[in-house]
Coordinates of C-alpha atoms in Angstrom, one line a residue:
Chain A
X1 CA 8.5 27.8 -14.8
X2 CA 6.1 27.3 -17.6
X3 CA 3.0 24.8 -18.0
X4 CA 3.5 21.3 -19.4
X5 CA 1.0 20.5 -22.2
X6 CA 0.1 17.3 -23.4
X7 CA -2.1 17.6 -26.5
X8 CA -4.0 14.8 -28.3
X9 CA -1.4 12.1 -27.3
X10 CA -1.8 8.7 -28.7
X11 CA 0.4 5.7 -28.3
X12 CA -0.1 2.5 -30.0
X13 CA 2.1 -0.9 -30.2
X14 CA 1.1 -2.3 -33.5
X15 CA -2.8 -2.3 -33.5
X16 CA -2.8 -2.1 -29.7
X17 CA -3.9 1.2 -28.3
X18 CA -2.1 2.0 -25.1
X19 CA -3.2 5.7 -24.6
X20 CA -6.0 7.2 -26.8
X21 CA -6.0 10.8 -27.4
X22 CA -4.9 12.3 -24.0
X23 CA -5.0 16.0 -23.5
X24 CA -4.2 17.7 -20.1
X25 CA -1.8 20.3 -18.6
X26 CA 0.6 20.2 -15.5
X27 CA 0.9 23.5 -13.7
X28 CA 4.2 24.6 -12.2
X29 CA 4.5 24.0 -8.5
X30 CA 1.8 21.6 -7.9
X31 CA 1.5 18.1 -6.6
X32 CA -0.3 15.7 -8.8
X33 CA -1.6 12.1 -8.5
X34 CA -1.6 10.0 -11.7
X35 CA -4.1 7.1 -10.9
X36 CA -5.1 4.1 -13.1
X37 CA -5.4 0.3 -12.6
X38 CA -2.6 -2.1 -13.5
X39 CA -1.9 -1.8 -17.2
X40 CA -3.8 1.5 -17.6
X41 CA -0.9 3.0 -19.4
X42 CA 0.5 5.2 -16.6
X43 CA 4.1 4.2 -16.9
X44 CA 3.9 4.6 -20.7
X45 CA 2.5 8.2 -20.3
X46 CA 5.4 9.0 -18.0
X47 CA 7.8 7.7 -20.4
X48 CA 6.4 9.7 -23.3
X49 CA 6.4 12.8 -21.4
X50 CA 10.2 12.5 -20.8
X51 CA 10.8 11.2 -24.5
X52 CA 12.0 7.9 -23.5
X53 CA 9.3 6.5 -25.7
X54 CA 8.0 8.0 -28.9
X55 CA 4.3 8.9 -29.4
X56 CA 2.2 7.6 -32.2
X57 CA 0.5 11.0 -32.6
X58 CA 0.1 14.1 -30.6
X59 CA 2.5 16.6 -28.8
X60 CA 4.1 17.5 -25.5
X61 CA 5.1 21.1 -24.9
X62 CA 6.7 22.9 -22.2
X63 CA 5.4 26.6 -22.6
X64 CA 5.5 27.0 -26.3
X65 CA 8.4 24.5 -26.9
X66 CA 7.8 21.0 -28.2
X67 CA 9.9 18.6 -26.1
X68 CA 10.9 16.4 -28.8
X69 CA 14.6 16.1 -28.9
X70 CA 14.9 19.5 -27.3
X71 CA 17.5 18.9 -24.7
X72 CA 16.8 22.2 -23.1
X73 CA 13.2 21.3 -22.4
X74 CA 13.9 17.7 -21.5
X75 CA 16.4 19.0 -18.9
X76 CA 13.4 20.4 -16.9
X77 CA 12.0 16.9 -16.4
X78 CA 13.1 14.1 -14.3
X79 CA 11.5 10.6 -14.4
X80 CA 12.0 8.1 -11.3
X81 CA 11.3 5.0 -13.4
X82 CA 10.1 1.5 -12.4
X83 CA 12.9 0.2 -14.7
X84 CA 16.3 0.5 -13.4
X85 CA 19.2 1.4 -15.8
X86 CA 22.1 1.4 -13.6
X87 CA 25.1 -1.0 -14.2
X88 CA 26.5 -3.6 -11.8
X89 CA 29.1 -1.1 -10.7
X90 CA 27.0 2.0 -10.0
X91 CA 27.1 3.1 -6.5
X92 CA 24.5 5.5 -4.7
X93 CA 27.1 8.1 -4.8
X94 CA 27.6 7.7 -8.5
X95 CA 23.6 7.9 -9.1
X96 CA 23.8 11.3 -7.4
X97 CA 26.8 12.4 -9.3
X98 CA 25.1 11.5 -12.6
X99 CA 22.0 13.4 -11.6
X100 CA 24.3 16.4 -11.0
X101 CA 26.1 16.1 -14.3
X102 CA 22.9 16.0 -16.1
X103 CA 20.8 18.6 -14.2
X104 CA 23.4 20.6 -12.3
X105 CA 23.1 21.8 -8.8
X106 CA 21.9 18.6 -7.3
X107 CA 21.3 19.1 -3.5
X108 CA 24.1 16.8 -2.2
X109 CA 23.7 18.0 1.4
X110 CA 19.9 17.1 1.8
X111 CA 20.5 14.0 -0.1
X112 CA 23.0 12.9 2.4
X113 CA 20.6 13.6 5.3
X114 CA 17.9 11.4 3.4
X115 CA 20.3 8.6 2.9
X116 CA 21.0 8.6 6.7
X117 CA 17.3 8.7 7.4
X118 CA 16.7 5.7 5.1
X119 CA 19.8 3.9 6.6
X120 CA 21.7 3.6 3.2
X121 CA 25.3 4.0 2.6
X122 CA 26.3 6.0 -0.5
X123 CA 29.2 3.5 -1.5
X124 CA 26.6 0.6 -1.8
X125 CA 26.1 -0.8 -5.3
X126 CA 22.6 -0.1 -6.4
X127 CA 21.9 -3.6 -8.0
X128 CA 22.9 -5.3 -4.6
X129 CA 20.0 -3.5 -2.8
X130 CA 16.7 -4.9 -1.8
X131 CA 13.5 -3.6 -3.7
X132 CA 12.7 -1.4 -0.8
X133 CA 16.3 0.0 -0.6
X134 CA 16.4 0.6 -4.4
X135 CA 13.1 2.6 -4.1
X136 CA 14.7 4.6 -1.3
X137 CA 17.9 5.2 -3.3
X138 CA 15.9 6.4 -6.3
X139 CA 13.8 8.6 -4.2
X140 CA 17.0 10.3 -2.8
X141 CA 18.1 11.2 -6.2
X142 CA 14.5 12.2 -7.4
X143 CA 13.8 14.5 -4.5
X144 CA 17.2 16.3 -4.8
X145 CA 17.5 16.7 -8.5
X146 CA 17.3 20.1 -10.1
X147 CA 14.2 19.9 -12.3
X148 CA 11.0 21.6 -12.6
X149 CA 8.8 18.6 -13.3
X150 CA 9.6 15.4 -11.3
X151 CA 7.6 12.3 -12.2
X152 CA 7.8 9.5 -9.7
X153 CA 6.5 6.0 -11.1
X154 CA 5.7 3.6 -8.0
X155 CA 7.6 5.8 -5.7
X156 CA 6.8 3.5 -2.6
X157 CA 7.4 0.0 -4.1
X158 CA 8.7 -2.2 -1.4
X159 CA 8.9 0.4 1.3
X160 CA 7.5 -0.4 4.7
X161 CA 5.2 2.0 6.5
X162 CA 7.9 3.8 8.3
X163 CA 9.9 4.5 5.1
X164 CA 6.6 5.5 3.1
X165 CA 5.8 8.0 5.9
X166 CA 9.4 9.3 5.7
X167 CA 9.0 9.7 1.9
X168 CA 5.7 11.5 2.2
X169 CA 7.5 14.0 4.8
X170 CA 10.5 14.4 2.6
X171 CA 8.4 15.3 -0.4
X172 CA 6.4 17.9 1.5
X173 CA 9.7 19.4 2.7
X174 CA 11.2 19.3 -0.9
X175 CA 8.1 21.0 -2.2
X176 CA 8.1 23.6 0.3
X177 CA 11.7 24.3 0.0
X178 CA 11.6 24.9 -3.7
X179 CA 8.2 24.6 -5.1
X180 CA 8.2 22.3 -8.3
X181 CA 5.8 19.9 -9.8
X182 CA 5.7 16.5 -8.8
X183 CA 3.6 13.6 -10.3
X184 CA 3.0 10.5 -8.1
X185 CA 1.9 7.3 -9.9
X186 CA 0.8 5.1 -7.2
X187 CA -1.6 2.4 -6.2
X188 CA -1.6 3.5 -2.6
X189 CA -4.3 6.1 -3.1
X190 CA -5.5 6.2 0.4
X191 CA -2.1 7.4 1.6
X192 CA -1.6 10.3 -0.9
X193 CA -5.1 11.7 -0.6
X194 CA -3.8 14.4 1.8
X195 CA -0.7 15.0 -0.2
X196 CA -1.9 15.6 -3.8
X197 CA -3.8 18.7 -4.8
X198 CA -5.0 17.4 -8.2
X199 CA -5.5 13.9 -9.8
X200 CA -5.5 12.6 -13.3
X201 CA -7.2 9.4 -13.7
X202 CA -6.9 7.0 -16.6
X203 CA -9.2 4.2 -17.4
X204 CA -9.7 2.3 -20.6
X205 CA -6.9 4.2 -22.3
X206 CA -8.5 7.6 -21.8
X207 CA -8.5 10.2 -19.1
X208 CA -11.8 10.1 -17.1
X209 CA -11.1 12.6 -14.6
X210 CA -8.7 15.6 -14.4
X211 CA -9.8 17.7 -11.4
X212 CA -8.8 18.9 -8.0
X213 CA -9.0 16.4 -5.2
X214 CA -11.2 18.6 -3.2
X215 CA -13.8 19.0 -5.9
X216 CA -13.9 15.4 -6.6
X217 CA -14.5 14.5 -2.9
X218 CA -17.2 17.0 -2.6
X219 CA -19.3 14.9 -4.9
X220 CA -18.4 11.5 -3.2
X221 CA -21.4 10.8 -1.1
X222 CA -22.3 7.4 0.5
X223 CA -26.1 7.3 1.2
X224 CA -27.2 4.5 3.4
X225 CA -30.4 3.5 5.2
X226 CA -33.5 1.3 4.2
X227 CA -33.2 0.4 0.5
X228 CA -36.5 2.1 -0.2
X229 CA -35.6 5.4 1.3
X230 CA -32.1 5.4 -0.1
X231 CA -33.5 4.6 -3.7
X232 CA -36.0 7.5 -3.3
X233 CA -33.1 9.9 -2.3
X234 CA -30.8 8.9 -4.9
X235 CA -33.1 8.9 -7.7
X236 CA -31.7 10.9 -10.7
X237 CA -28.2 10.9 -9.2
X238 CA -25.0 9.5 -10.8
X239 CA -24.6 6.3 -8.8
X240 CA -21.3 4.4 -9.0
X241 CA -21.8 1.5 -6.7
X242 CA -24.4 -0.2 -4.2
X243 CA -24.0 -2.6 -1.4
X244 CA -26.5 -4.1 1.0
X245 CA -25.8 -5.5 4.3
X246 CA -28.8 -7.0 6.0
X247 CA -31.6 -4.6 5.6
X248 CA -29.3 -1.6 5.1
X249 CA -28.3 -0.3 1.6
X250 CA -25.5 1.9 0.7
X251 CA -25.3 3.9 -2.4
X252 CA -22.2 5.4 -3.5
X253 CA -23.0 8.7 -5.5
X254 CA -20.7 10.9 -7.5
X255 CA -22.8 13.9 -8.2
X256 CA -23.7 17.3 -6.7
X257 CA -26.6 17.0 -4.0
X258 CA -29.4 19.2 -5.0
X259 CA -29.8 21.8 -2.3
X260 CA -33.6 21.4 -2.3
X261 CA -33.2 17.5 -1.9
X262 CA -35.0 16.9 1.4
X263 CA -32.9 14.8 3.8
X264 CA -35.2 12.1 5.2
X265 CA -34.8 10.9 8.6
X266 CA -34.0 7.5 7.9
X267 CA -31.1 8.1 5.5
X268 CA -27.6 8.9 6.5
X269 CA -25.2 10.8 4.2
X270 CA -21.4 10.5 4.6
X271 CA -18.5 11.2 2.4
X272 CA -16.2 8.6 1.1
X273 CA -12.6 8.5 0.4
X274 CA -10.5 9.0 -2.9
X275 CA -9.3 5.4 -3.0
X276 CA -12.9 4.1 -3.1
X277 CA -13.9 6.7 -5.6
X278 CA -11.2 5.5 -7.8
X279 CA -12.1 1.8 -7.3
X280 CA -15.9 2.7 -8.2
X281 CA -15.0 4.8 -11.2
X282 CA -12.6 2.1 -12.7
X283 CA -14.2 -1.1 -11.7
X284 CA -16.2 -1.5 -15.0
X285 CA -18.2 -4.6 -15.1
X286 CA -16.8 -5.8 -11.7
X287 CA -19.7 -4.9 -9.3
X288 CA -19.5 -7.3 -6.4
X289 CA -22.3 -7.0 -3.9
Chain B
X1 CA -9.2 -27.3 15.5
X2 CA -6.5 -26.8 17.9
X3 CA -4.2 -24.0 18.8
X4 CA -0.9 -23.4 17.3
X5 CA 1.9 -22.7 19.8
X6 CA 5.1 -21.2 19.1
X7 CA 7.6 -21.7 22.1
X8 CA 10.9 -20.1 22.6
X9 CA 11.6 -20.0 18.9
X10 CA 15.1 -18.7 17.8
X11 CA 16.5 -18.6 14.3
X12 CA 20.2 -17.8 13.8
X13 CA 22.0 -17.8 10.5
X14 CA 25.6 -18.2 11.7
X15 CA 26.0 -15.6 14.3
X16 CA 23.3 -13.5 13.1
X17 CA 20.3 -13.6 15.0
X18 CA 17.0 -13.3 13.0
X19 CA 14.4 -14.3 15.6
X20 CA 15.2 -14.2 19.1
X21 CA 13.1 -16.5 21.7
X22 CA 9.6 -15.9 20.2
X23 CA 6.7 -17.3 22.2
X24 CA 3.1 -16.8 21.1
X25 CA -0.2 -18.7 20.2
X26 CA -2.5 -18.7 17.3
X27 CA -6.2 -19.5 18.0
X28 CA -8.4 -21.3 15.6
X29 CA -10.6 -19.4 13.5
X30 CA -9.1 -15.8 13.9
X31 CA -7.7 -13.3 11.5
X32 CA -4.2 -12.3 12.6
X33 CA -1.8 -9.4 11.3
X34 CA 1.9 -10.2 11.4
X35 CA 3.7 -6.8 11.3
X36 CA 7.3 -5.9 11.2
X37 CA 9.6 -3.7 9.3
X38 CA 11.5 -4.8 6.2
X39 CA 14.1 -7.3 7.3
X40 CA 12.2 -7.9 10.7
X41 CA 12.0 -11.7 10.1
X42 CA 8.4 -12.1 9.3
X43 CA 9.1 -14.3 6.2
X44 CA 11.5 -16.4 8.3
X45 CA 8.9 -16.9 10.9
X46 CA 6.2 -18.1 8.5
X47 CA 8.8 -20.5 6.9
X48 CA 9.7 -21.8 10.3
X49 CA 6.2 -22.4 11.1
X50 CA 5.4 -24.3 8.1
X51 CA 8.7 -26.3 8.4
X52 CA 10.3 -24.9 5.3
X53 CA 13.2 -23.7 7.3
X54 CA 14.6 -25.4 10.4
X55 CA 14.7 -23.5 13.6
X56 CA 18.0 -23.0 15.9
X57 CA 16.0 -23.8 18.9
X58 CA 12.5 -23.9 20.3
X59 CA 9.2 -25.8 19.3
X60 CA 6.1 -25.2 17.3
X61 CA 3.1 -27.4 18.0
X62 CA -0.4 -27.8 16.9
X63 CA -2.3 -28.9 20.1
X64 CA 0.1 -31.2 21.7
X65 CA 1.8 -32.5 18.5
X66 CA 5.1 -31.0 17.5
X67 CA 5.0 -30.3 13.9
X68 CA 8.6 -31.2 12.9
X69 CA 8.3 -33.7 10.0
X70 CA 4.9 -34.5 11.1
X71 CA 3.1 -34.7 7.9
X72 CA -0.3 -34.9 9.6
X73 CA 0.1 -31.6 11.4
X74 CA 1.9 -30.0 8.5
X75 CA -1.1 -30.8 6.3
X76 CA -3.1 -28.4 8.7
X77 CA -1.1 -25.4 7.5
X78 CA -0.7 -23.6 4.1
X79 CA 1.8 -21.0 3.4
X80 CA 1.3 -18.4 0.5
X81 CA 4.9 -17.5 0.2
X82 CA 6.7 -14.6 -1.4
X83 CA 9.0 -17.1 -3.1
X84 CA 7.4 -18.7 -6.1
X85 CA 8.3 -22.5 -6.7
X86 CA 6.4 -23.2 -9.7
X87 CA 8.0 -24.6 -12.9
X88 CA 7.8 -22.8 -16.2
X89 CA 5.1 -25.2 -17.3
X90 CA 2.8 -24.9 -14.3
X91 CA -0.5 -23.4 -15.2
X92 CA -3.0 -21.8 -12.8
X93 CA -5.1 -24.8 -13.1
X94 CA -2.1 -27.3 -12.2
X95 CA -1.4 -24.9 -9.2
X96 CA -5.0 -25.6 -7.8
X97 CA -4.7 -29.5 -8.7
X98 CA -1.5 -29.6 -6.7
X99 CA -3.2 -27.8 -3.7
X100 CA -6.1 -30.5 -4.0
X101 CA -3.6 -33.4 -3.9
X102 CA -1.9 -32.3 -1.0
X103 CA -4.6 -31.0 1.1
X104 CA -7.8 -32.7 -0.6
X105 CA -11.2 -31.0 -0.8
X106 CA -10.0 -27.8 -2.8
X107 CA -12.9 -25.5 -3.5
X108 CA -12.5 -25.4 -7.2
X109 CA -16.1 -23.9 -7.6
X110 CA -15.2 -20.8 -5.7
X111 CA -11.7 -20.7 -7.1
X112 CA -13.1 -20.4 -10.5
X113 CA -15.4 -17.5 -9.5
X114 CA -12.3 -15.7 -8.1
X115 CA -10.3 -16.3 -11.3
X116 CA -13.1 -14.7 -13.2
X117 CA -13.3 -11.7 -10.7
X118 CA -9.4 -11.4 -11.0
X119 CA -9.6 -11.7 -14.8
X120 CA -7.2 -14.7 -14.8
X121 CA -7.5 -17.7 -17.2
X122 CA -6.7 -20.9 -15.5
X123 CA -4.8 -22.2 -18.5
X124 CA -2.2 -19.4 -18.3
X125 CA 1.3 -20.4 -17.2
X126 CA 2.0 -18.8 -13.8
X127 CA 5.7 -17.7 -14.6
X128 CA 4.3 -15.7 -17.6
X129 CA 2.1 -13.5 -15.4
X130 CA 2.9 -9.9 -14.1
X131 CA 3.7 -9.4 -10.4
X132 CA 0.0 -8.5 -9.6
X133 CA -1.3 -11.4 -11.6
X134 CA 0.9 -13.8 -9.7
X135 CA -0.2 -12.6 -6.3
X136 CA -4.0 -12.9 -7.5
X137 CA -3.3 -16.6 -8.7
X138 CA -1.6 -17.5 -5.5
X139 CA -4.3 -15.9 -3.5
X140 CA -6.9 -18.0 -5.4
X141 CA -5.2 -21.1 -4.3
X142 CA -4.6 -19.9 -0.8
X143 CA -8.2 -18.9 -0.1
X144 CA -9.7 -22.2 -1.4
X145 CA -7.1 -24.6 0.0
X146 CA -8.4 -26.9 2.8
X147 CA -6.1 -26.0 5.8
X148 CA -6.7 -24.8 9.2
X149 CA -4.0 -22.2 9.2
X150 CA -3.5 -20.2 6.1
X151 CA -0.3 -17.9 6.2
X152 CA -0.3 -15.2 3.7
X153 CA 3.3 -13.4 3.2
X154 CA 2.7 -10.2 1.3
X155 CA -0.9 -11.0 0.0
X156 CA -1.3 -7.7 -1.9
X157 CA 2.1 -7.4 -3.6
X158 CA 1.6 -5.6 -6.9
X159 CA -2.2 -5.6 -6.6
X160 CA -4.1 -2.3 -7.7
X161 CA -6.6 -0.7 -5.3
X162 CA -9.5 -2.5 -6.9
X163 CA -8.0 -6.0 -6.6
X164 CA -6.8 -5.4 -3.0
X165 CA -10.3 -4.4 -2.1
X166 CA -11.5 -7.7 -4.0
X167 CA -9.1 -9.7 -2.0
X168 CA -10.2 -8.3 1.3
X169 CA -13.8 -9.0 0.5
X170 CA -12.9 -12.6 -0.7
X171 CA -11.0 -13.1 2.6
X172 CA -13.9 -12.2 4.7
X173 CA -16.2 -14.5 2.7
X174 CA -13.8 -17.4 2.9
X175 CA -13.6 -16.8 6.9
X176 CA -17.3 -16.6 7.1
X177 CA -17.9 -19.6 5.0
X178 CA -15.5 -21.7 6.8
X179 CA -13.8 -20.2 9.8
X180 CA -10.2 -21.0 9.7
X181 CA -7.1 -18.9 11.0
X182 CA -5.6 -16.6 8.7
X183 CA -2.2 -14.7 9.1
X184 CA -1.6 -11.6 7.0
X185 CA 1.9 -10.5 6.7
X186 CA 1.8 -7.0 5.0
X187 CA 3.0 -3.5 4.9
X188 CA -0.4 -1.9 4.2
X189 CA -1.4 -1.7 7.8
X190 CA -4.0 1.0 7.3
X191 CA -6.0 -1.2 4.9
X192 CA -6.2 -4.2 7.3
X193 CA -6.9 -2.4 10.5
X194 CA -10.5 -3.2 10.0
X195 CA -9.9 -6.8 8.8
X196 CA -7.6 -8.2 11.6
X197 CA -8.8 -9.0 15.1
X198 CA -5.2 -9.5 16.6
X199 CA -1.8 -8.3 15.7
X200 CA 1.8 -9.7 16.5
X201 CA 4.3 -7.0 16.0
X202 CA 7.9 -8.1 15.7
X203 CA 10.8 -5.5 16.1
X204 CA 14.5 -6.0 16.6
X205 CA 14.1 -9.7 16.2
X206 CA 11.5 -10.0 19.1
X207 CA 7.7 -9.7 19.7
X208 CA 6.9 -6.3 21.1
X209 CA 3.2 -6.6 20.9
X210 CA 0.8 -9.5 21.0
X211 CA -2.6 -8.1 21.6
X212 CA -6.1 -7.6 20.1
X213 CA -6.4 -4.5 17.7
X214 CA -9.2 -3.1 19.8
X215 CA -7.0 -3.1 23.0
X216 CA -4.1 -1.5 21.2
X217 CA -6.1 1.3 19.7
X218 CA -7.8 2.1 23.0
X219 CA -4.2 3.2 24.3
X220 CA -3.4 5.2 21.2
X221 CA -4.2 8.8 22.0
X222 CA -3.0 12.0 20.2
X223 CA -2.9 14.9 22.5
X224 CA -2.5 18.3 20.8
X225 CA -2.5 21.9 21.9
X226 CA -0.2 24.6 23.1
X227 CA 3.1 22.8 24.0
X228 CA 3.0 23.6 27.6
X229 CA -0.5 22.4 28.2
X230 CA 0.2 19.1 26.3
X231 CA 3.1 18.4 28.3
X232 CA 1.4 19.1 31.5
X233 CA -1.4 16.7 30.3
X234 CA 1.1 13.9 29.2
X235 CA 3.4 14.0 32.2
X236 CA 4.0 10.6 33.2
X237 CA 2.4 8.8 30.3
X238 CA 4.2 6.5 27.8
X239 CA 4.9 9.1 24.8
X240 CA 6.0 7.5 21.5
X241 CA 6.3 10.5 19.3
X242 CA 5.8 14.2 19.2
X243 CA 5.6 16.7 16.5
X244 CA 5.2 20.6 16.6
X245 CA 3.6 22.6 13.9
X246 CA 3.7 26.3 14.5
X247 CA 2.7 26.7 18.0
X248 CA 0.7 23.5 18.3
X249 CA 2.3 20.4 19.8
X250 CA 0.9 16.9 19.1
X251 CA 2.0 14.1 21.4
X252 CA 1.3 10.6 20.5
X253 CA 0.7 8.5 23.7
X254 CA 0.5 4.6 24.0
X255 CA -1.1 4.4 27.4
X256 CA -4.2 4.2 29.6
X257 CA -5.6 7.6 30.2
X258 CA -6.0 8.1 33.9
X259 CA -9.7 8.6 34.7
X260 CA -9.0 11.4 37.2
X261 CA -6.8 13.1 34.6
X262 CA -8.5 16.5 34.1
X263 CA -9.1 17.4 30.4
X264 CA -7.9 21.2 30.0
X265 CA -9.8 23.3 27.8
X266 CA -7.0 23.9 25.4
X267 CA -5.9 20.4 24.7
X268 CA -7.6 18.2 22.1
X269 CA -7.7 14.3 22.4
X270 CA -7.9 12.2 19.4
X271 CA -7.4 8.5 18.6
X272 CA -4.8 7.7 15.9
X273 CA -4.6 4.5 13.8
X274 CA -2.9 1.2 13.7
X275 CA -0.4 2.0 10.9
X276 CA 0.9 5.1 12.9
X277 CA 1.0 3.1 16.2
X278 CA 3.1 0.6 14.4
X279 CA 5.4 3.3 12.9
X280 CA 5.9 5.0 16.4
X281 CA 6.5 1.6 18.0
X282 CA 9.2 0.5 15.5
X283 CA 10.8 3.7 14.5
X284 CA 13.6 3.3 17.0
X285 CA 16.1 6.3 16.7
X286 CA 14.3 7.7 13.6
X287 CA 12.3 10.6 15.2
X288 CA 11.6 13.2 12.6
X289 CA 10.1 16.5 13.6

């Protein structure tokens, strides 16, 4: 397996910039989170990578091969899309057969077990299913298709908590059985924090973070206490957000804490989670105290 | 404000039982979670309470007044529904005016602030909005309508993490400014654990829990350690779920821990969260180790 490289990728619709000069790499056998607000361009990016939409400029390569119209390279990638392209006669069984015809070596055995777990019948027509059932059916295909890069756009749409948990477990199992790269584009950041190793965050049409989750969370500190003490302590640090409740101020920092920084008695230092880091990084002018 | 009482409520469609003999009360000025798996009948219940759907048997009262066809009692309740009933010409402004005409004293001032926060223009046509924007517009109406019981069906559908956080803050603000009863029917249980005081859990068409969140979580213990020690410790307790990783077994208990129960050195006792409690209580035969 070779790296997937996105280089200076730009997409415009007319004058409207959707993605502005994105460069990043996806490594083999790694689970990624692709995070961004509604309308940030995540789905467009996934469609560009799989050549369903053409870029305005820039290139996408697997190893040294440009993916454009290269069926061999495109065959290494699978996109579970938000948009459903199945006809009104397509059964779940047929969806699996199509994935087998296009990518070969589809894992029918594991797929059938997953269908049972999701309480789906493979003879059901896809378009007759509810939102949650459609998502489940698409996940059964995506986790059993034979591709090196599996891109999941909104993989938990409409799923209840039980089926989301089932999906996360099946994803880990699929990854362990056959390490491949998965990219999860989802709004349920709290739930995937433990699952993804690396995140790419898109905001205002650009990449604002491309880093391991662990290294990001190492810089996510919540400093709370009397306002004066908190302000003294956080002076010079990169502050994302502050809130005040009664006499207690909490300042959310995204920065390394200086080792020499003295910890005052009256200030409490906690870590905060990936979902809140994302919110503070992407809220722009929406500071709400 | 008076209590809302649901008494022996049953709903069937033909021979199919959707809700089977439900009895519970909603107290004034309290935030509830209504939890259940996809298809459990949550939306049907909310529609029954607001008289949009007729029950097969049973009664719904506010204080001592049956709500059936009693406009005065129905005027105390507002349902933010999954189903959108606005015409193709209805603007957000008109949605607010309709809520004002039906319930009076709509809080236009706060609604306008919320529209700004959600980046919505009140002259936009509702049906032209995206899923997340429709949800936001409906929330602006629901949190500013003058009703004693406000029922929110899927209040965060399609919202990104930032707008979900904004909604939770606005809900707390609305509740504090004017204490009313809110019922949240959502699949994002982890996010509402801190927000709701009481939950009603529906499973297999019946209520399986109707209790304060605090009292439920007090009984939610995860016991982990070597299998033998864990089994000895949990003997006689109500076990919901077990999992084994390597030589470590974790048993998820839903029970009071006997005070005399000796804590062995080799067993670790933690609490687990509401979302996992819900999953284990409603998974039925879906045990996955």
